CSV table of C-alpha atoms in Angstrom, one decimal:
chain,number,residue,atom,x,y,z
A,900,MET,CA,-28.4,-78.9,40.1
A,901,ARG,CA,-29.4,-78.9,36.5
A,902,HIS,CA,-31.8,-81.6,35.6
A,903,ARG,CA,-31.5,-83.1,32.2
A,904,LEU,CA,-34.6,-83.3,30.2
A,905,SER,CA,-35.6,-86.4,28.4
A,906,PRO,CA,-36.7,-86.2,24.8
A,907,ALA,CA,-40.3,-86.7,25.9
A,908,ASP,CA,-40.2,-84.0,28.5
A,909,SER,CA,-38.7,-81.7,26.0
A,910,HIS,CA,-41.5,-82.4,23.6
A,911,HIS,CA,-44.1,-81.8,26.3
A,912,ASN,CA,-42.7,-78.4,27.3
A,913,GLU,CA,-42.5,-77.3,23.7
A,914,ASN,CA,-46.2,-78.0,23.2
A,915,ASN,CA,-47.2,-76.1,26.4
A,916,ASN,CA,-44.9,-73.2,26.0
A,917,PRO,CA,-47.1,-70.1,25.3
A,918,ASN,CA,-44.2,-68.2,24.1
A,919,ARG,CA,-43.3,-70.7,21.5
A,920,VAL,CA,-43.9,-69.5,18.0
A,921,ARG,CA,-45.9,-72.0,15.9
A,922,PRO,CA,-45.7,-72.1,12.1
A,923,HIS,CA,-48.4,-70.0,10.5
A,924,GLY,CA,-50.2,-72.8,8.6
A,925,GLN,CA,-50.5,-75.0,11.7
A,926,SER,CA,-52.0,-72.1,13.8
A,927,GLN,CA,-54.6,-71.3,11.1
A,928,GLN,CA,-55.7,-75.0,10.8
A,929,GLN,CA,-56.2,-75.4,14.6
A,930,SER,CA,-58.3,-72.2,14.7
A,931,GLN,CA,-60.6,-73.5,12.0
A,932,VAL,CA,-61.1,-76.7,13.9
A,933,ILE,CA,-62.1,-74.8,17.0
A,934,GLN,CA,-64.6,-72.7,15.1
A,935,LEU,CA,-66.0,-75.9,13.5
A,936,GLU,CA,-66.5,-77.5,16.9
A,937,ARG,CA,-68.4,-74.4,18.1
A,938,VAL,CA,-70.7,-74.5,15.1
A,939,ILE,CA,-71.4,-78.2,15.6
A,940,ARG,CA,-72.2,-77.6,19.3
A,941,LEU,CA,-74.5,-74.7,18.4
A,942,GLN,CA,-76.3,-76.8,15.8
A,943,ASN,CA,-76.8,-79.6,18.3
A,944,TYR,CA,-78.4,-77.1,20.7
A,945,VAL,CA,-80.7,-75.8,18.0
A,946,ILE,CA,-81.8,-79.4,17.0
A,947,VAL,CA,-82.5,-80.3,20.6
A,948,ALA,CA,-84.5,-77.1,21.1
A,949,LEU,CA,-86.5,-77.5,17.9
A,950,SER,CA,-87.2,-81.2,18.7
A,951,SER,CA,-88.5,-80.2,22.2
A,952,LEU,CA,-90.7,-77.5,20.6
A,953,PHE,CA,-92.1,-79.9,18.1
A,954,VAL,CA,-93.0,-82.5,20.7
A,955,LEU,CA,-94.6,-79.7,22.8
A,956,VAL,CA,-96.7,-78.6,19.8
A,957,ILE,CA,-97.9,-82.1,19.0
A,958,MET,CA,-98.9,-82.8,22.6
A,959,SER,CA,-100.7,-79.4,22.8
A,960,THR,CA,-102.5,-80.0,19.6
A,961,MET,CA,-103.8,-83.4,20.7
A,962,VAL,CA,-105.1,-81.9,24.0
A,963,LEU,CA,-106.8,-79.1,22.1
A,964,VAL,CA,-108.4,-81.4,19.6
A,965,GLN,CA,-110.1,-83.3,22.3
A,966,HIS,CA,-111.5,-80.2,23.8
A,967,ILE,CA,-112.7,-78.5,20.6
A,968,PRO,CA,-116.6,-78.4,20.8
A,969,HIS,CA,-117.4,-80.4,17.6
A,970,PRO,CA,-120.9,-79.7,16.2
A,971,ASN,CA,-123.4,-82.3,17.4
A,972,ASP,CA,-124.6,-82.7,13.9
A,973,GLU,CA,-122.3,-84.3,11.3
A,974,HIS,CA,-124.4,-83.9,8.2
A,975,THR,CA,-123.0,-80.9,6.4
A,976,PRO,CA,-120.6,-81.7,3.5
A,977,PHE,CA,-117.6,-80.4,5.4
A,978,TRP,CA,-118.2,-82.7,8.4
A,979,ASP,CA,-118.0,-86.2,7.0
A,980,ILE,CA,-115.8,-88.0,9.5
A,981,LYS,CA,-117.7,-89.6,12.4
A,982,ARG,CA,-116.3,-88.7,15.8
A,983,LYS,CA,-115.1,-91.7,17.7
A,984,MET,CA,-114.9,-92.3,21.4
A,985,ARG,CA,-111.3,-93.0,22.4
A,986,PHE,CA,-110.7,-92.3,26.0
A,987,GLY,CA,-113.1,-94.6,27.9
A,988,GLN,CA,-114.4,-93.1,31.1
A,989,HIS,CA,-113.5,-89.5,30.0
A,990,ASP,CA,-115.9,-89.8,27.0
A,991,GLU,CA,-118.6,-91.6,29.0
A,992,THR,CA,-118.5,-88.6,31.4
A,993,HIS,CA,-118.6,-86.2,28.4
A,994,ASN,CA,-121.6,-88.0,27.0
A,995,LEU,CA,-123.5,-87.8,30.3
A,996,GLN,CA,-122.6,-84.1,30.5
A,997,GLN,CA,-124.0,-83.6,27.0
A,998,LYS,CA,-127.2,-85.4,27.8
A,999,GLN,CA,-127.6,-83.4,31.0
A,1000,GLU,CA,-127.0,-80.1,29.1
A,1001,LYS,CA,-129.7,-81.1,26.5
A,1002,LYS,CA,-132.2,-81.9,29.2
A,1003,THR,CA,-131.4,-78.7,31.0
A,1004,HIS,CA,-131.9,-76.8,27.7
A,1005,LEU,CA,-135.2,-78.6,27.1
A,1006,LEU,CA,-136.5,-77.9,30.6
A,1007,ALA,CA,-135.5,-74.2,30.3
A,1008,ASN,CA,-138.0,-73.8,27.4
A,1009,CYS,CA,-140.9,-75.6,29.1
A,1010,THR,CA,-144.3,-74.1,29.7
A,1011,HIS,CA,-147.2,-75.1,32.0
A,1012,TYR,CA,-148.3,-77.8,29.6
A,1013,GLY,CA,-144.9,-79.3,28.5
A,1014,CYS,CA,-141.6,-78.6,26.6
A,1015,PRO,CA,-142.2,-77.7,23.0
A,1016,LEU,CA,-139.8,-79.1,20.4
A,1017,ARG,CA,-139.6,-77.3,17.0
A,1018,PRO,CA,-138.0,-78.4,13.8
A,1019,LEU,CA,-134.7,-77.0,12.6
A,1020,GLU,CA,-134.1,-75.5,9.1
A,1021,ILE,CA,-132.0,-77.9,7.1
A,1022,SER,CA,-129.5,-75.2,6.2
A,1023,GLN,CA,-128.8,-74.8,10.0
A,1024,LEU,CA,-128.0,-78.4,10.7
A,1025,ASN,CA,-124.5,-77.6,11.7
A,1026,ARG,CA,-125.9,-75.9,14.7
A,1027,THR,CA,-128.1,-78.6,16.2
A,1028,ALA,CA,-126.8,-78.6,19.7
A,1029,ASN,CA,-129.6,-79.0,22.3
A,1030,THR,CA,-132.4,-79.0,19.8
A,1031,PHE,CA,-133.8,-82.5,20.1
A,1032,ILE,CA,-134.8,-82.5,16.4
A,1033,ALA,CA,-134.2,-86.2,16.2
A,1034,SER,CA,-134.2,-89.1,18.7
A,1035,THR,CA,-135.1,-92.8,18.8
A,1036,ASP,CA,-138.8,-91.9,18.8
A,1037,HIS,CA,-139.2,-88.8,16.7
A,1038,ILE,CA,-137.9,-86.4,14.0
A,1039,LEU,CA,-138.8,-82.8,13.1
A,1040,LEU,CA,-137.4,-81.1,10.0
A,1041,THR,CA,-138.2,-78.1,7.9
A,1042,HIS,CA,-136.9,-76.5,4.7
A,1043,LYS,CA,-137.6,-73.0,3.4
A,1044,SER,CA,-139.1,-72.4,0.0
A,1045,ASN,CA,-137.1,-70.9,-2.8
A,1046,ARG,CA,-139.9,-68.4,-3.5
A,1047,LYS,CA,-139.2,-64.6,-3.4
A,1048,LYS,CA,-142.8,-63.4,-2.8
A,1049,PRO,CA,-145.0,-63.0,-0.9
A,1050,ALA,CA,-142.6,-63.7,1.9
A,1051,PRO,CA,-139.0,-65.0,1.5
A,1052,VAL,CA,-139.3,-66.8,4.8
A,1053,ASN,CA,-140.3,-70.2,5.9
A,1054,GLN,CA,-144.0,-69.9,6.6
A,1055,ASP,CA,-144.4,-73.5,8.0
A,1056,ARG,CA,-144.4,-74.2,11.7
A,1057,ALA,CA,-144.4,-77.5,13.5
A,1058,VAL,CA,-144.3,-78.6,17.2
A,1059,LEU,CA,-143.9,-81.7,19.2
A,1060,ILE,CA,-144.7,-81.5,22.9
A,1061,PRO,CA,-143.7,-84.7,24.8
A,1062,SER,CA,-145.5,-85.5,28.1
A,1063,PHE,CA,-148.2,-82.9,27.1
A,1064,GLY,CA,-150.0,-81.8,30.2
A,1065,ASP,CA,-148.1,-84.3,32.4
A,1066,ASP,CA,-145.1,-84.1,34.6
A,1067,TYR,CA,-142.9,-83.1,31.6
A,1068,LYS,CA,-139.7,-83.8,33.6
A,1069,THR,CA,-140.3,-87.6,33.2
A,1070,LEU,CA,-140.4,-87.6,29.4
A,1071,ASN,CA,-141.9,-91.1,29.4
A,1072,PRO,CA,-142.3,-92.5,25.9
A,1073,GLN,CA,-145.7,-93.9,26.8
A,1074,SER,CA,-146.9,-90.6,28.0
A,1075,ASN,CA,-149.2,-88.1,26.4
A,1076,PHE,CA,-148.0,-85.8,23.6
A,1077,PHE,CA,-149.1,-83.1,21.2
A,1078,LEU,CA,-148.1,-82.9,17.5
A,1079,GLY,CA,-148.9,-80.0,15.2
A,1080,VAL,CA,-148.1,-78.7,11.7
A,1081,PHE,CA,-149.2,-75.2,10.6
A,1082,ASP,CA,-148.7,-74.1,7.0
A,1083,GLY,CA,-148.9,-70.4,6.6
A,1084,HIS,CA,-149.8,-68.5,3.4
A,1085,ASP,CA,-150.1,-64.9,2.1
A,1086,ASP,CA,-147.9,-62.1,3.3
A,1087,ASN,CA,-148.4,-62.6,7.0
A,1088,GLY,CA,-149.0,-66.4,7.0
A,1089,HIS,CA,-145.8,-67.2,9.0
A,1090,HIS,CA,-147.1,-64.9,11.8
A,1091,ILE,CA,-150.4,-66.6,11.9
A,1092,ALA,CA,-148.8,-70.0,11.8
A,1093,GLN,CA,-146.5,-69.1,14.7
A,1094,PHE,CA,-149.5,-67.8,16.7
A,1095,ALA,CA,-151.5,-70.9,16.1
A,1096,SER,CA,-148.6,-73.3,16.9
A,1097,GLU,CA,-148.3,-71.6,20.3
A,1098,GLU,CA,-151.9,-70.9,21.2
A,1099,ILE,CA,-153.7,-74.1,20.1
A,1100,PRO,CA,-151.7,-76.4,22.5
A,1101,SER,CA,-151.7,-73.8,25.2
A,1102,ARG,CA,-155.5,-73.2,25.2
A,1103,ILE,CA,-156.3,-76.9,24.9
A,1104,ALA,CA,-154.1,-77.7,27.9
A,1105,SER,CA,-155.9,-75.0,29.9
A,1106,LYS,CA,-159.2,-76.7,29.2
A,1107,ILE,CA,-158.2,-80.3,29.2
A,1108,SER,CA,-158.9,-81.2,32.8
A,1109,LEU,CA,-162.6,-80.6,32.3
A,1110,SER,CA,-162.9,-83.9,30.4
A,1111,MET,CA,-161.0,-86.3,32.5
A,1112,LYS,CA,-163.6,-87.3,35.2
A,1113,THR,CA,-166.3,-88.6,32.9
A,1114,SER,CA,-167.2,-91.7,30.9
A,1115,ASP,CA,-165.3,-92.5,27.7
A,1116,GLN,CA,-168.0,-91.4,25.3
A,1117,ILE,CA,-168.7,-88.2,27.1
A,1118,ARG,CA,-165.0,-87.5,27.5
A,1119,TYR,CA,-164.6,-88.0,23.7
A,1120,GLU,CA,-167.3,-85.5,22.9
A,1121,ILE,CA,-166.0,-83.0,25.4
A,1122,MET,CA,-162.5,-83.2,24.0
A,1123,LYS,CA,-163.8,-82.8,20.4
A,1124,GLN,CA,-165.7,-79.7,21.5
A,1125,ILE,CA,-162.6,-78.3,23.3
A,1126,ILE,CA,-160.4,-78.8,20.2
A,1127,THR,CA,-163.0,-77.3,17.8
A,1128,GLN,CA,-163.7,-74.3,20.0
A,1129,THR,CA,-160.0,-73.7,20.4
A,1130,PHE,CA,-159.5,-73.6,16.6
A,1131,VAL,CA,-162.4,-71.1,16.4
A,1132,ASP,CA,-161.0,-68.9,19.2
A,1133,VAL,CA,-157.5,-68.9,17.7
A,1134,ASP,CA,-159.0,-67.9,14.4
A,1135,ASN,CA,-160.9,-65.0,16.0
A,1136,ASP,CA,-157.8,-63.9,17.9
A,1137,ALA,CA,-155.4,-64.1,15.0
A,1138,PRO,CA,-152.9,-61.2,15.4
A,1139,MET,CA,-153.3,-59.6,12.0
A,1140,PRO,CA,-155.0,-59.7,8.6
A,1141,GLY,CA,-153.3,-60.6,5.3
A,1142,GLY,CA,-152.5,-64.2,6.1
A,1143,GLY,CA,-153.7,-67.5,7.4
A,1144,CYS,CA,-152.6,-71.1,8.0
A,1145,THR,CA,-153.6,-74.7,8.0
A,1146,ALA,CA,-153.7,-76.6,11.3
A,1147,THR,CA,-153.4,-80.3,11.7
A,1148,MET,CA,-152.7,-81.9,15.1
A,1149,MET,CA,-152.7,-85.1,17.0
A,1150,LEU,CA,-153.2,-85.2,20.8
A,1151,ARG,CA,-152.6,-88.3,22.9
A,1152,ARG,CA,-154.4,-88.6,26.2
A,1153,GLY,CA,-153.9,-92.0,27.9
A,1154,SER,CA,-155.0,-94.6,25.4
A,1155,THR,CA,-156.9,-92.2,23.2
A,1156,MET,CA,-155.6,-90.2,20.2
A,1157,TYR,CA,-157.5,-87.1,19.0
A,1158,MET,CA,-156.7,-86.1,15.4
A,1159,ALA,CA,-157.9,-82.8,14.1
A,1160,ASN,CA,-157.4,-81.0,10.8
A,1161,THR,CA,-158.3,-77.7,9.2
A,1162,GLY,CA,-156.9,-77.1,5.7
A,1163,ASP,CA,-154.8,-79.1,3.3
A,1164,SER,CA,-151.9,-80.4,5.4
A,1165,THR,CA,-151.6,-84.2,5.8
A,1166,SER,CA,-151.6,-86.5,8.8
A,1167,PHE,CA,-151.9,-90.2,9.3
A,1168,ILE,CA,-151.1,-93.2,11.5
A,1169,ALA,CA,-148.7,-95.8,10.1
A,1170,VAL,CA,-147.9,-99.4,11.2
A,1171,TYR,CA,-144.5,-100.9,10.4
A,1172,ALA,CA,-144.2,-104.7,10.3
A,1173,PRO,CA,-140.6,-105.9,10.4
A,1174,PRO,CA,-139.4,-108.7,8.1
A,1175,SER,CA,-138.7,-112.2,9.5
A,1176,HIS,CA,-135.0,-111.5,9.3
A,1177,PHE,CA,-132.9,-108.5,8.2
A,1178,ASP,CA,-130.6,-108.8,5.2
A,1179,GLU,CA,-127.4,-106.8,6.0
A,1180,ASN,CA,-126.6,-106.3,2.4
A,1181,LYS,CA,-130.0,-104.7,1.7
A,1182,ALA,CA,-129.7,-102.6,4.9
A,1183,ASN,CA,-126.3,-101.3,3.7
A,1184,SER,CA,-127.7,-100.6,0.3
A,1185,ASN,CA,-130.5,-98.5,1.8
A,1186,LYS,CA,-127.9,-96.7,3.9
A,1187,GLN,CA,-126.0,-96.0,0.7
A,1188,TYR,CA,-129.2,-94.6,-0.9
A,1189,VAL,CA,-129.7,-92.2,2.0
A,1190,LEU,CA,-126.1,-90.9,1.7
A,1191,SER,CA,-125.9,-90.8,-2.1
A,1192,PRO,CA,-126.8,-88.0,-4.5
A,1193,ARG,CA,-130.3,-88.2,-6.0
A,1194,SER,CA,-130.5,-90.8,-8.8
A,1195,PRO,CA,-133.4,-92.7,-10.4
A,1196,GLU,CA,-131.2,-95.8,-10.4
A,1197,VAL,CA,-130.8,-95.8,-6.6
A,1198,GLN,CA,-134.0,-96.3,-4.6
A,1199,LEU,CA,-135.0,-97.2,-1.1
A,1200,HIS,CA,-136.1,-100.8,-0.6
A,1201,LEU,CA,-137.7,-101.2,2.8
A,1202,GLN,CA,-137.4,-104.7,4.1
A,1203,GLY,CA,-140.5,-104.5,6.3
A,1204,THR,CA,-143.9,-103.3,5.3
A,1205,VAL,CA,-145.9,-100.2,6.1
A,1206,THR,CA,-149.7,-99.8,6.1
A,1207,ILE,CA,-151.4,-96.4,6.3
A,1208,HIS,CA,-154.4,-95.7,8.7
A,1209,HIS,CA,-156.6,-92.8,9.5
A,1210,ILE,CA,-155.3,-90.4,6.9
A,1211,ASN,CA,-157.0,-87.0,7.3
A,1212,LYS,CA,-159.5,-85.5,4.9
A,1213,LYS,CA,-158.2,-82.4,3.2
A,1214,HIS,CA,-160.4,-79.3,2.9
A,1215,LYS,CA,-160.7,-78.4,-0.7
A,1216,ALA,CA,-163.4,-76.2,-2.2
A,1217,HIS,CA,-164.5,-78.7,-4.9
A,1218,PHE,CA,-165.6,-81.3,-2.3
A,1219,SER,CA,-169.4,-81.2,-2.2
A,1220,GLU,CA,-169.8,-80.3,1.5
A,1221,GLU,CA,-167.3,-77.5,1.2
A,1222,TYR,CA,-168.6,-76.3,-2.1
A,1223,SER,CA,-172.2,-76.1,-0.9
A,1224,ARG,CA,-171.3,-74.0,2.1
A,1225,ILE,CA,-169.2,-71.5,0.2
A,1226,GLU,CA,-171.8,-71.2,-2.6
A,1227,ALA,CA,-174.6,-70.7,-0.1
A,1228,LEU,CA,-172.8,-67.7,1.3
A,1229,GLY,CA,-172.2,-66.2,-2.2
A,1230,GLY,CA,-168.6,-67.4,-2.6
A,1231,LYS,CA,-167.1,-68.2,-5.9
A,1232,VAL,CA,-165.1,-71.4,-6.4
A,1233,HIS,CA,-162.7,-72.0,-9.4
A,1234,ILE,CA,-162.2,-75.7,-10.2
A,1235,PRO,CA,-159.6,-76.6,-12.8
A,1236,PRO,CA,-161.1,-79.3,-15.0
A,1237,LYS,CA,-157.9,-81.4,-15.2
A,1238,ASN,CA,-156.9,-80.8,-11.6
A,1239,PRO,CA,-159.8,-80.5,-9.2
A,1240,MET,CA,-157.4,-80.6,-6.2
A,1241,GLY,CA,-156.2,-77.3,-7.4
A,1242,SER,CA,-159.6,-75.7,-6.7
A,1243,ARG,CA,-159.6,-72.1,-5.3
A,1244,VAL,CA,-162.0,-70.0,-3.3
A,1245,ILE,CA,-162.0,-66.6,-5.0
A,1246,VAL,CA,-162.4,-63.3,-3.2
A,1247,ARG,CA,-161.9,-59.7,-4.1
A,1248,SER,CA,-159.1,-58.8,-1.6
A,1249,SER,CA,-159.0,-55.3,-0.2
A,1250,THR,CA,-155.5,-56.1,1.1
A,1251,HIS,CA,-154.2,-56.9,-2.4
A,1252,SER,CA,-156.7,-54.9,-4.5
A,1253,GLU,CA,-157.3,-57.8,-6.8
A,1254,ASP,CA,-159.0,-61.2,-6.9
A,1255,VAL,CA,-157.2,-63.8,-4.9
A,1256,GLY,CA,-157.7,-67.5,-4.8
A,1257,LEU,CA,-157.4,-69.5,-1.5
A,1258,ALA,CA,-156.2,-73.1,-2.0
A,1259,MET,CA,-158.3,-74.5,0.9
A,1260,SER,CA,-161.9,-74.2,2.1
A,1261,ARG,CA,-161.0,-74.1,5.8
A,1262,SER,CA,-158.1,-72.3,7.6
A,1263,ILE,CA,-157.0,-70.2,10.6
A,1264,GLY,CA,-157.0,-66.5,9.8
A,1265,ASP,CA,-157.9,-65.5,6.2
A,1266,TRP,CA,-160.5,-63.1,7.5
A,1267,GLU,CA,-161.4,-61.8,4.0
A,1268,TRP,CA,-162.7,-65.3,3.2
A,1269,THR,CA,-164.7,-65.8,6.4
A,1270,ALA,CA,-167.8,-64.0,5.1
A,1271,ILE,CA,-168.0,-66.4,2.1
A,1272,GLY,CA,-167.7,-69.7,4.1
A,1273,VAL,CA,-164.0,-70.4,4.7
A,1274,ILE,CA,-164.2,-71.6,8.4
A,1275,PRO,CA,-161.7,-72.7,11.0
A,1276,ASP,CA,-163.7,-75.6,12.3
A,1277,PRO,CA,-161.7,-78.8,12.2
A,1278,ASP,CA,-162.7,-82.4,11.5
A,1279,VAL,CA,-161.9,-84.3,14.7
A,1280,VAL,CA,-161.4,-88.1,14.8
A,1281,VAL,CA,-161.1,-90.1,18.0
A,1282,LEU,CA,-158.9,-93.2,17.9
A,1283,ASP,CA,-158.9,-95.8,20.7
A,1284,LEU,CA,-155.3,-97.0,20.8
A,1285,GLU,CA,-156.0,-100.2,22.7
A,1286,LYS,CA,-158.6,-101.2,20.1
A,1287,PHE,CA,-156.3,-100.2,17.3
A,1288,TRP,CA,-153.5,-102.3,18.8
A,1289,SER,CA,-155.8,-105.3,19.1
A,1290,GLU,CA,-157.3,-105.0,15.6
A,1291,ASN,CA,-153.9,-104.8,14.0
A,1292,ASP,CA,-152.3,-107.4,16.3
A,1293,ILE,CA,-149.5,-104.9,17.0
A,1294,GLN,CA,-148.1,-106.7,20.1
A,1295,ASN,CA,-147.9,-110.2,18.6
A,1296,ASN,CA,-146.5,-109.1,15.3
A,1297,GLY,CA,-143.7,-107.1,16.8
A,1298,ALA,CA,-145.0,-104.1,14.8
A,1299,LYS,CA,-144.3,-100.5,15.4
A,1300,VAL,CA,-146.8,-97.6,15.2
A,1301,PHE,CA,-145.9,-94.0,14.3
A,1302,ALA,CA,-147.7,-90.8,13.6
A,1303,VAL,CA,-146.8,-88.5,10.7
A,1304,LEU,CA,-147.8,-84.9,10.0
A,1305,GLY,CA,-146.6,-82.7,7.2
A,1306,SER,CA,-147.2,-79.7,5.0
A,1307,ASP,CA,-148.3,-79.8,1.4
A,1308,GLY,CA,-144.8,-78.9,0.3
A,1309,LEU,CA,-144.0,-82.6,1.1
A,1310,PHE,CA,-147.2,-84.4,0.3
A,1311,ASP,CA,-148.0,-82.5,-3.0
A,1312,ALA,CA,-144.6,-83.9,-4.2
A,1313,ARG,CA,-144.6,-87.4,-2.7
A,1314,LYS,CA,-147.3,-89.9,-1.8
A,1315,VAL,CA,-148.0,-90.9,1.8
A,1316,GLU,CA,-146.6,-94.4,1.2
A,1317,PHE,CA,-143.3,-93.0,0.0
A,1318,VAL,CA,-142.9,-90.7,3.0
A,1319,ALA,CA,-144.0,-93.5,5.4
A,1320,ASN,CA,-141.5,-96.0,4.0
A,1321,HIS,CA,-138.6,-93.5,4.4
A,1322,LEU,CA,-139.5,-92.6,7.9
A,1323,ALA,CA,-140.0,-96.3,8.8
A,1324,PHE,CA,-136.5,-97.0,7.6
A,1325,GLY,CA,-135.1,-94.1,9.6
A,1326,LEU,CA,-137.0,-94.9,12.8
A,1327,PHE,CA,-136.8,-98.7,12.8
A,1328,GLU,CA,-134.6,-100.4,10.2
A,1329,SER,CA,-131.6,-98.2,10.6
A,1330,ARG,CA,-131.4,-99.5,14.2
A,1331,PHE,CA,-130.0,-102.7,12.6
A,1332,LEU,CA,-127.2,-100.7,11.1
A,1333,ARG,CA,-126.5,-99.1,14.4
A,1334,GLU,CA,-125.6,-102.6,15.8
A,1335,SER,CA,-122.8,-102.8,13.3
A,1336,GLU,CA,-121.2,-99.5,14.3
A,1337,GLU,CA,-118.0,-99.7,16.4
A,1338,GLN,CA,-118.7,-100.5,20.0
A,1339,ASP,CA,-116.8,-97.5,21.2
A,1340,SER,CA,-119.0,-95.0,19.3
A,1341,ASP,CA,-121.7,-92.9,20.8
A,1342,GLN,CA,-124.6,-95.1,19.7
A,1343,GLN,CA,-127.4,-92.6,20.5
A,1344,GLN,CA,-125.6,-89.9,18.5
A,1345,THR,CA,-125.0,-92.3,15.7
A,1346,PHE,CA,-128.7,-93.2,15.5
A,1347,ASP,CA,-129.7,-89.6,15.6
A,1348,ASN,CA,-127.3,-88.9,12.8
A,1349,HIS,CA,-128.7,-91.7,10.6
A,1350,LEU,CA,-132.2,-90.4,11.2
A,1351,ILE,CA,-131.4,-86.8,10.3
A,1352,ASP,CA,-129.6,-88.0,7.2
A,1353,LEU,CA,-132.8,-89.9,6.3
A,1354,GLY,CA,-134.9,-86.7,6.9
A,1355,LYS,CA,-132.6,-84.7,4.6
A,1356,LYS,CA,-132.9,-87.3,1.9
A,1357,LEU,CA,-136.7,-87.3,2.2
A,1358,VAL,CA,-136.7,-83.5,1.8
A,1359,ASN,CA,-134.3,-83.8,-1.2
A,1360,MET,CA,-136.6,-86.4,-2.9
A,1361,ALA,CA,-139.6,-84.1,-2.4
A,1362,SER,CA,-137.7,-81.1,-4.0
A,1363,PRO,CA,-137.7,-80.4,-7.7
A,1364,VAL,CA,-134.9,-81.9,-9.8
A,1365,LYS,CA,-133.9,-78.4,-11.0
A,1366,GLU,CA,-133.1,-75.8,-8.4
A,1367,GLU,CA,-134.7,-73.0,-10.4
A,1368,TRP,CA,-138.1,-74.8,-10.3
A,1369,TYR,CA,-140.5,-73.7,-7.5
A,1370,ARG,CA,-140.2,-75.5,-4.2
A,1371,ASP,CA,-142.7,-74.9,-1.5
A,1372,ASP,CA,-141.9,-74.9,2.2
A,1373,ILE,CA,-141.4,-78.5,3.4
A,1374,THR,CA,-142.1,-79.5,7.0
A,1375,PHE,CA,-142.8,-82.7,8.7
A,1376,VAL,CA,-142.9,-84.3,12.2
A,1377,ALA,CA,-142.9,-88.1,12.9
A,1378,LYS,CA,-143.4,-89.7,16.3
A,1379,VAL,CA,-143.4,-93.3,17.5
A,1380,VAL,CA,-146.5,-94.2,19.4
A,1381,GLU,CA,-146.2,-96.8,22.2
A,1382,LEU,CA,-148.9,-98.3,24.3
């Protein structure tokens, strides 16, 4: 039986008949639509893939940034942004790990008498990891001279040994310590300074137990003899001719400080008295001074006051005691009329085949000058810290005591008061600024950074205004003294 198709059925069959021939224009249009749909689908796939890749790159970058080992120091011009702590417990664990790594590094360099800390060249401050050059109670810095001869190297040496002769693993701030600065000169001066910076504390530590079981006065005399004989022995054992060095040191034993000096480096004790209240605007102004380029219009204005005590006597040939000794042994002293501190001990040097003037009347090494009265024997001063605390009412005034040693590259350019004021700001008044830092920052690292910035500023202010002018090696060490 034949079934009659409805018009709708007829239309449906026509559209689905593969053998039906469509008009040419309609076929071409439908083909283009299909191709366009394929292109759109492909573009969507590409967009989804690129979006996924972008998200993956961003997430990977964030993870990598948190694991990049940033330099511990943030004082080079290319490292201006302070690193912030963002991830709570993770960063607390990271900080503890860093501190443990530093302690491990420190203990790895320990000797039988303690763990020597040495200053870092300012130009290497982007590599200060595990160096301990700055902390809440000390700072050590050095800067190489711009001279070309006799030696284009830093001839200064300095050392801080916490817990000197004690159980150095405790690192108690009230414990004994050794400070020393050794300023080398002549061709081999840096070798002599290095030798003295190692041998003087080592030899003193080996003899120090001899003086502990006696009365105070006898102990003082024994210690003075130990220090003096050590300087003489190190001078005799200097590794080579053609060089020498100054030697200034402080040694704390219990409540006694022994201060010894040979040559023309500088050391002193300073007392910082805080103001009745801190002015935050002045504190921020001082911080701006530290971070700003050198300018006569911008100066440091310490809010507290600093007094200088027990500054050492320099050994210069024009002083009567030094001049008489050298003259008695046939030595010749040149004294510039307008600048007596520029006096020189003149010797005909076989090393240099010419007359050479030595800028000090006592030193370690310098064998060619020994025969005419240049000696290594130090002046030794004994300071009773308990008596000093009482006389200056340190406890009741809330004052702070700190020791400073430095080479003539610093103190020929700046007065002791200038240096002491800068260090007092860095060690004490910048603590006030630390309180205003964000609470999630690493406060210890922030304090260390401020202190190093201060040290760099001090070196900058002791350097000539013009780079082509001569700049001597500049080295200093400062240490807070607690009782």
